[in-house]
Amino acid sequence: MTRVRELREQLSNRGLPTTGLKEELVKRLRDAMESEQSIREVSDESSPEISERIKAVGEKEQAREERKSESEINLNQLLAAMMDMNSNLKEMKAGQREQEGRLLEEMKNTQEEMKANIVSVINTKIDVIADKVDKNEERLGEI
């Protein structure tokens, strides 16, 4: 006769619950042993078929892993290209800011030159007018 302690040990080794009365433990162990025997019989009878199925599953898994690796490589290449583009964009923006600064400086210089030219033209006009006024005053003085 098997002891409860031995039944629980056998059930525990199989990863099965170890609680309950002795009759329940015996039934649980007997069912587990019958299932194990059935699995062995099925495995023995259909071993070539199972081997083929296992091989097919392995091949599918390998193909999936290869696709995953290719995808990771493609993603890494895409990420590298995006980082290059970002770097180029930053350089372009820096160049654009530099060019904008140069253009702004040129516009300021041109504006200063235009102001100087306008002042020069105005002064010339004032001189011409002053000369005319002086001539007119001389004529008035002669009269």
XYZ file of N, CA, C and O in Angstrom:
572
model
N 0.846 -1.179 0.000
C 0.000 0.000 0.000
C 0.890 1.240 0.000
O 1.873 1.317 0.726
N 0.545 2.205 -0.828
C 1.329 3.429 -0.991
C 0.936 4.422 0.088
O -0.235 4.591 0.411
N 1.907 5.086 0.594
C 1.664 6.087 1.626
C 1.311 7.424 0.978
O 1.704 7.722 -0.145
N 0.597 8.248 1.718
C 0.174 9.569 1.243
C 1.400 10.413 0.914
O 1.424 11.132 -0.103
N 2.424 10.312 1.741
C 3.649 11.091 1.499
C 4.252 10.728 0.140
O 4.664 11.599 -0.626
N 4.285 9.446 -0.196
C 4.826 9.004 -1.486
C 3.941 9.473 -2.636
O 4.435 9.871 -3.696
N 2.628 9.440 -2.449
C 1.695 9.923 -3.487
C 1.934 11.405 -3.764
O 2.024 11.828 -4.918
N 2.047 12.166 -2.705
C 2.263 13.611 -2.861
C 3.610 13.884 -3.552
O 3.717 14.795 -4.380
N 4.606 13.107 -3.220
C 5.918 13.269 -3.855
C 5.829 12.985 -5.356
O 6.364 13.739 -6.165
N 5.145 11.893 -5.717
C 4.968 11.534 -7.130
C 4.193 12.636 -7.870
O 4.547 13.023 -8.985
N 3.126 13.136 -7.248
C 2.331 14.207 -7.862
C 3.159 15.485 -8.000
O 3.109 16.160 -9.036
N 3.908 15.807 -6.980
C 4.748 17.003 -7.007
C 5.782 16.911 -8.122
O 6.046 17.893 -8.832
N 6.371 15.734 -8.310
C 7.353 15.532 -9.381
C 6.745 15.773 -10.756
O 7.450 16.147 -11.692
N 5.460 15.542 -10.868
C 4.762 15.743 -12.147
C 4.161 17.149 -12.253
O 3.534 17.473 -13.238
N 4.335 17.957 -11.226
C 3.809 19.321 -11.247
C 2.304 19.371 -11.022
O 1.639 20.318 -11.437
N 1.766 18.369 -10.351
C 0.326 18.293 -10.104
C 0.023 18.706 -8.666
O 0.895 18.640 -7.798
N -1.251 19.087 -8.401
C -1.632 19.461 -7.037
C -1.420 18.290 -6.069
O -1.640 17.132 -6.422
N -1.017 18.606 -4.858
C -0.705 17.566 -3.862
C -1.663 17.604 -2.686
O -1.407 16.995 -1.647
N -2.782 18.296 -2.828
C -3.740 18.397 -1.723
C -4.910 17.449 -1.965
O -5.211 17.097 -3.100
N -5.557 17.057 -0.891
C -6.736 16.213 -0.974
C -6.579 14.938 -0.176
O -5.528 14.661 0.411
N -7.648 14.142 -0.193
C -7.634 12.854 0.504
C -6.836 11.841 -0.301
O -6.599 12.018 -1.491
N -6.489 10.727 0.370
C -5.653 9.708 -0.259
C -6.310 9.186 -1.536
O -5.630 9.028 -2.557
N -7.624 8.953 -1.517
C -8.322 8.434 -2.699
C -8.181 9.406 -3.877
O -7.991 8.994 -5.020
N -8.293 10.719 -3.574
C -8.154 11.740 -4.626
C -6.729 11.749 -5.168
O -6.514 11.884 -6.385
N -5.764 11.616 -4.273
C -4.366 11.613 -4.697
C -4.068 10.394 -5.566
O -3.379 10.503 -6.592
N -4.599 9.237 -5.184
C -4.397 8.010 -5.959
C -4.999 8.175 -7.348
O -4.368 7.844 -8.357
N -6.234 8.686 -7.426
C -6.910 8.870 -8.715
C -6.126 9.857 -9.596
O -5.906 9.618 -10.776
N -5.677 10.967 -8.986
C -4.923 11.979 -9.738
C -3.631 11.380 -10.291
O -3.283 11.594 -11.450
N -2.927 10.588 -9.478
C -1.679 9.974 -9.920
C -1.944 8.929 -10.997
O -1.231 8.867 -12.001
N -2.997 8.117 -10.821
C -3.341 7.092 -11.808
C -3.680 7.753 -13.158
O -3.208 7.329 -14.209
N -4.495 8.825 -13.121
C -4.857 9.541 -14.357
C -3.611 10.094 -15.045
O -3.469 10.013 -16.269
N -2.697 10.643 -14.243
C -1.475 11.207 -14.807
C -0.630 10.123 -15.457
O -0.098 10.305 -16.561
N -0.536 8.965 -14.777
C 0.274 7.869 -15.318
C -0.346 7.313 -16.599
O 0.370 7.002 -17.559
N -1.671 7.237 -16.645
C -2.359 6.760 -17.856
C -2.139 7.746 -19.006
O -1.905 7.342 -20.146
N -2.200 9.029 -18.700
C -1.967 10.051 -19.737
C -0.549 9.952 -20.278
O -0.322 10.034 -21.487
N 0.390 9.771 -19.365
C 1.784 9.648 -19.786
C 1.972 8.429 -20.682
O 2.671 8.503 -21.697
N 1.322 7.324 -20.328
C 1.423 6.105 -21.126
C 0.810 6.326 -22.507
O 1.379 5.919 -23.519
N -0.334 6.993 -22.550
C -0.986 7.262 -23.836
C -0.097 8.121 -24.724
O 0.025 7.885 -25.924
N 0.528 9.104 -24.113
C 1.411 9.998 -24.880
C 2.589 9.207 -25.439
O 2.974 9.378 -26.601
N 3.163 8.317 -24.628
C 4.284 7.500 -25.113
C 3.850 6.615 -26.278
O 4.567 6.488 -27.265
N 2.665 6.001 -26.157
C 2.177 5.130 -27.225
C 1.954 5.907 -28.512
O 2.338 5.476 -29.594
N 1.320 7.081 -28.388
C 1.072 7.910 -29.584
C 2.391 8.350 -30.184
O 2.579 8.326 -31.402
N 3.329 8.729 -29.338
C 4.623 9.190 -29.835
C 5.350 8.070 -30.562
O 5.961 8.298 -31.610
N 5.293 6.876 -30.010
C 5.966 5.741 -30.639
C 5.343 5.403 -31.983
O 6.036 5.113 -32.948
N 4.003 5.457 -32.062
C 3.304 5.092 -33.291
C 3.488 6.124 -34.394
O 3.576 5.785 -35.559
N 3.513 7.385 -34.022
C 3.551 8.438 -35.044
C 4.849 9.223 -35.010
O 4.888 10.371 -35.409
N 5.887 8.592 -34.583
C 7.166 9.272 -34.452
C 7.646 9.913 -35.754
O 8.060 11.069 -35.743
N 7.587 9.219 -36.926
C 8.039 9.886 -38.161
C 7.182 11.114 -38.498
O 7.705 12.143 -38.918
N 5.876 10.987 -38.282
C 4.984 12.111 -38.578
C 5.279 13.294 -37.659
O 5.361 14.439 -38.106
N 5.475 12.987 -36.387
C 5.791 14.057 -35.434
C 7.132 14.678 -35.766
O 7.290 15.903 -35.733
N 8.100 13.851 -36.137
C 9.416 14.382 -36.505
C 9.307 15.338 -37.684
O 9.942 16.404 -37.700
N 8.493 14.962 -38.669
C 8.297 15.830 -39.831
C 7.637 17.144 -39.425
O 8.009 18.216 -39.907
N 6.643 17.039 -38.543
C 5.950 18.249 -38.090
C 6.896 19.143 -37.300
O 6.907 20.365 -37.471
N 7.703 18.518 -36.441
C 8.672 19.298 -35.663
C 9.671 19.965 -36.600
O 10.017 21.135 -36.436
N 10.118 19.252 -37.609
C 11.059 19.798 -38.584
C 10.427 20.976 -39.324
O 11.062 22.020 -39.512
N 9.156 20.818 -39.735
C 8.459 21.895 -40.454
C 8.309 23.132 -39.566
O 8.522 24.263 -40.015
N 7.953 22.891 -38.316
C 7.824 24.019 -37.382
C 9.171 24.697 -37.199
O 9.268 25.929 -37.187
N 10.230 23.908 -37.079
C 11.574 24.473 -36.932
C 11.972 25.308 -38.140
O 12.552 26.383 -38.001
N 11.642 24.804 -39.332
C 11.975 25.549 -40.551
C 11.193 26.856 -40.613
O 11.735 27.894 -40.996
N 9.922 26.798 -40.231
C 9.109 28.025 -40.217
C 9.678 29.029 -39.221
O 9.760 30.223 -39.513
N 10.075 28.537 -38.060
C 10.658 29.404 -37.038
C 11.965 30.020 -37.531
O 12.223 31.206 -37.334
N 12.789 29.216 -38.213
C 14.052 29.720 -38.744
C 13.790 30.791 -39.804
O 14.441 31.830 -39.817
N 12.814 30.547 -40.673
C 12.483 31.532 -41.706
C 11.976 32.823 -41.066
O 12.331 33.929 -41.503
N 11.172 32.670 -40.015
C 10.659 33.848 -39.323
C 11.801 34.628 -38.681
O 11.855 35.860 -38.753
N 12.742 33.941 -38.088
C 13.902 34.601 -37.478
C 14.749 35.312 -38.535
O 15.249 36.410 -38.301
N 14.897 34.679 -39.721
C 15.657 35.317 -40.801
C 14.957 36.587 -41.264
O 15.613 37.611 -41.484
N 13.619 36.520 -41.416
C 12.868 37.716 -41.814
C 12.992 38.799 -40.756
O 13.136 39.979 -41.068
N 12.955 38.369 -39.487
C 13.096 39.321 -38.392
C 14.467 39.987 -38.451
O 14.582 41.198 -38.309
N 15.519 39.183 -38.705
C 16.871 39.744 -38.806
C 16.965 40.729 -39.967
O 17.558 41.796 -39.838
N 16.374 40.361 -41.110
C 16.385 41.265 -42.262
C 15.644 42.548 -41.937
O 16.084 43.636 -42.298
N 14.522 42.416 -41.251
C 13.760 43.606 -40.868
C 14.567 44.488 -39.935
O 14.559 45.715 -40.071
N 15.262 43.870 -38.978
C 16.089 44.650 -38.055
C 17.205 45.361 -38.799
O 17.500 46.523 -38.526
N 17.811 44.671 -39.779
C 18.866 45.295 -40.577
C 18.284 46.475 -41.353
O 18.865 47.555 -41.374
N 17.117 46.262 -41.985
C 16.484 47.335 -42.739
C 16.134 48.505 -41.834
O 16.309 49.662 -42.204
N 15.644 48.217 -40.637
C 15.317 49.284 -39.700
C 16.572 50.031 -39.274
O 16.565 51.255 -39.167
N 17.652 49.307 -39.047
C 18.908 49.967 -38.672
C 19.422 50.849 -39.799
O 19.908 51.955 -39.565
N 19.313 50.370 -41.036
C 19.734 51.175 -42.183
C 18.855 52.417 -42.311
O 19.352 53.512 -42.577
N 17.555 52.236 -42.115
C 16.628 53.365 -42.191
C 16.940 54.386 -41.103
O 16.968 55.590 -41.358
N 17.198 53.900 -39.904
C 17.539 54.793 -38.803
C 18.826 55.565 -39.102
O 18.896 56.775 -38.878
N 19.823 54.885 -39.642
C 21.085 55.554 -39.985
C 20.854 56.625 -41.056
O 21.386 57.733 -40.962
N 20.036 56.297 -42.058
C 19.741 57.267 -43.119
C 19.003 58.473 -42.548
O 19.282 59.624 -42.917
N 18.066 58.228 -41.633
C 17.324 59.328 -41.030
C 18.245 60.214 -40.188
O 18.110 61.442 -40.194
N 19.186 59.595 -39.493
C 20.128 60.378 -38.695
C 21.018 61.230 -39.598
O 21.299 62.386 -39.282
N 21.444 60.669 -40.736
C 22.231 61.441 -41.700
C 21.422 62.620 -42.233
O 21.930 63.735 -42.352
N 20.166 62.352 -42.562
C 19.301 63.418 -43.074
C 19.134 64.519 -42.032
O 19.166 65.709 -42.358
N 18.967 64.131 -40.783
C 18.815 65.107 -39.707
C 20.077 65.956 -39.575
O 20.010 67.174 -39.418
N 21.221 65.308 -39.655
C 22.493 66.026 -39.577
C 22.628 67.002 -40.743
O 23.028 68.155 -40.560
N 22.300 66.525 -41.955
C 22.363 67.391 -43.135
C 21.413 68.571 -43.006
O 21.741 69.696 -43.385
N 20.224 68.320 -42.474
C 19.249 69.387 -42.290
C 19.775 70.436 -41.321
O 19.641 71.643 -41.564
N 20.410 69.984 -40.240
C 20.983 70.929 -39.281
C 22.064 71.773 -39.944
O 22.141 72.979 -39.733
N 22.914 71.121 -40.753
C 23.971 71.861 -41.461
C 23.358 72.871 -42.424
O 23.838 74.007 -42.531
N 22.303 72.453 -43.127
C 21.648 73.360 -44.069
C 21.040 74.553 -43.344
O 21.147 75.690 -43.798
N 20.422 74.293 -42.195
C 19.823 75.385 -41.426
C 20.896 76.339 -40.941
O 20.712 77.560 -40.975
N 22.025 75.793 -40.481
C 23.122 76.640 -40.021
C 23.648 77.484 -41.186
O 23.887 78.684 -41.038
N 23.801 76.857 -42.359
C 24.243 77.584 -43.547
C 23.238 78.646 -43.958
O 23.608 79.753 -44.363
N 21.962 78.304 -43.838
C 20.905 79.252 -44.196
C 20.940 80.449 -43.246
O 20.834 81.593 -43.684
N 21.118 80.183 -41.949
C 21.195 81.287 -40.985
C 22.408 82.175 -41.283
O 22.338 83.398 -41.204
N 23.520 81.540 -41.645
C 24.727 82.299 -41.973
C 24.481 83.163 -43.214
O 24.841 84.340 -43.242
N 23.843 82.568 -44.208
C 23.545 83.312 -45.432
C 22.565 84.446 -45.146
O 22.719 85.560 -45.657
N 21.563 84.174 -44.320
C 20.604 85.218 -43.960
C 21.318 86.369 -43.250
O 21.007 87.548 -43.484
N 22.277 86.033 -42.386
C 23.049 87.060 -41.688
C 23.838 87.915 -42.667
O 23.884 89.148 -42.542
N 24.466 87.247 -43.655
C 25.222 87.998 -44.667
C 24.295 88.905 -45.475
O 24.615 90.066 -45.733
N 23.149 88.368 -45.881
C 22.198 89.171 -46.660
C 21.686 90.355 -45.854
O 21.562 91.469 -46.377
N 21.410 90.127 -44.584
C 20.946 91.218 -43.733
C 22.019 92.294 -43.610
O 21.719 93.490 -43.699
N 23.259 91.870 -43.465
C 24.367 92.833 -43.381
C 24.492 93.615 -44.689
O 24.688 94.832 -44.683
N 24.377 92.910 -45.818
C 24.441 93.590 -47.117
C 23.292 94.587 -47.262
O 23.490 95.700 -47.772
N 22.103 94.208 -46.800
C 20.958 95.120 -46.884
C 21.187 96.362 -46.031
O 20.895 97.490 -46.457
N 21.757 96.178 -44.842
C 22.052 97.324 -43.977
C 23.074 98.242 -44.634
O 22.929 99.469 -44.618
N 24.119 97.637 -45.223
C 25.147 98.442 -45.900
C 24.553 99.204 -47.072
O 24.852 100.387 -47.276
N 23.719 98.519 -47.848
C 23.077 99.171 -48.997
C 22.187 100.308 -48.529
O 22.166 101.397 -49.131
N 21.458 100.062 -47.445
C 20.588 101.092 -46.903
C 21.400 102.312 -46.451
O 21.021 103.459 -46.710
N 22.536 102.066 -45.799
C 23.410 103.162 -45.355
C 23.950 103.943 -46.562
O 24.006 105.170 -46.548
N 24.344 103.193 -47.601
C 24.832 103.854 -48.814
C 23.735 104.710 -49.439
O 23.995 105.834 -49.894
N 22.514 104.171 -49.475
C 21.395 104.922 -50.057
C 21.127 106.181 -49.250
O 20.884 107.267 -49.811
N 21.178 106.073 -47.932
C 20.980 107.255 -47.079
C 22.057 108.299 -47.378
O 21.767 109.491 -47.503
N 23.301 107.819 -47.467
C 24.411 108.755 -47.742
C 24.214 109.422 -49.092
O 24.444 110.644 -49.239
N 23.787 108.672 -50.100
C 23.545 109.241 -51.422
C 22.407 110.254 -51.388
O 22.491 111.319 -52.020
N 21.348 109.937 -50.673
C 20.206 110.861 -50.572
C 20.636 112.152 -49.876
O 20.313 113.257 -50.323
N 21.402 111.997 -48.772
C 21.896 113.180 -48.058
C 22.784 114.009 -48.988
O 22.689 115.245 -49.035
N 23.623 113.325 -49.768
C 24.505 114.028 -50.695
C 23.695 114.780 -51.747
O 23.989 115.951 -52.057
N 22.682 114.140 -52.295
C 21.835 114.789 -53.311
C 21.124 115.987 -52.690
O 21.062 117.074 -53.290
N 20.591 115.785 -51.489
C 19.882 116.885 -50.820
C 20.839 118.044 -50.563
O 20.510 119.217 -50.811
N 22.053 117.746 -50.076
C 23.034 118.812 -49.824
C 23.394 119.541 -51.108
O 23.563 120.759 -51.120
N 23.543 118.759 -52.196
C 23.841 119.384 -53.481
C 22.699 120.313 -53.888
O 22.931 121.442 -54.347
N 21.475 119.858 -53.723
C 20.304 120.688 -54.069
C 20.272 121.939 -53.196
O 20.001 123.048 -53.687
N 20.588 121.743 -51.912
C 20.595 122.897 -51.001
C 21.666 123.889 -51.448
O 21.434 125.114 -51.460
N 22.852 123.401 -51.831
C 23.925 124.272 -52.293
C 23.493 125.030 -53.540
O 23.758 126.239 -53.678
N 22.842 124.321 -54.470
C 22.373 124.960 -55.703
C 21.370 126.044 -55.359
O 21.421 127.167 -55.885
N 20.430 125.698 -54.475
C 19.406 126.681 -54.087
C 20.061 127.867 -53.376
O 19.717 129.034 -53.625
N 21.041 127.574 -52.493
C 21.720 128.653 -51.759
C 22.460 129.558 -52.739
O 22.446 130.794 -52.583
N 23.083 128.973 -53.758
C 23.770 129.773 -54.764
C 22.778 130.669 -55.507
O 23.050 131.851 -55.756
N 21.622 130.107 -55.839
C 20.605 130.886 -56.541
C 20.094 132.016 -55.656
O 19.875 133.149 -56.125
N 19.915 131.700 -54.366
C 19.454 132.736 -53.430
C 20.510 133.849 -53.360
O 20.174 135.041 -53.395
N 21.773 133.453 -53.257
C 22.837 134.449 -53.189
C 22.849 135.314 -54.447
O 22.992 136.539 -54.371
N 22.705 134.722 -55.602
C 22.694 135.460 -56.857
C 21.500 136.392 -56.914
O 21.621 137.534 -57.358
N 20.369 135.901 -56.449
C 19.166 136.743 -56.455
C 19.334 137.914 -55.483
O 18.894 139.041 -55.770
N 19.978 137.680 -54.344
C 20.199 138.768 -53.385
C 21.163 139.809 -53.986
O 21.000 141.002 -53.795
N 22.155 139.377 -54.723
C 23.106 140.279 -55.359
C 22.377 141.126 -56.394
O 22.622 142.344 -56.509
N 21.511 140.502 -57.141
C 20.750 141.238 -58.155
C 19.847 142.264 -57.479
O 19.698 143.378 -57.980
N 19.252 141.845 -56.379
C 18.349 142.783 -55.660
C 19.185 143.945 -55.111
O 18.712 145.087 -55.075
N 20.366 143.623 -54.682
C 21.225 144.670 -54.142
C 21.660 145.638 -55.247
O 21.891 146.800 -55.002
N 21.748 145.191 -56.452
C 22.148 146.011 -57.560
C 21.004 146.904 -58.009
O 21.214 147.926 -58.629
N 19.854 146.500 -57.733
C 18.699 147.275 -58.186
C 18.402 148.400 -57.250
O 18.608 149.087 -56.542
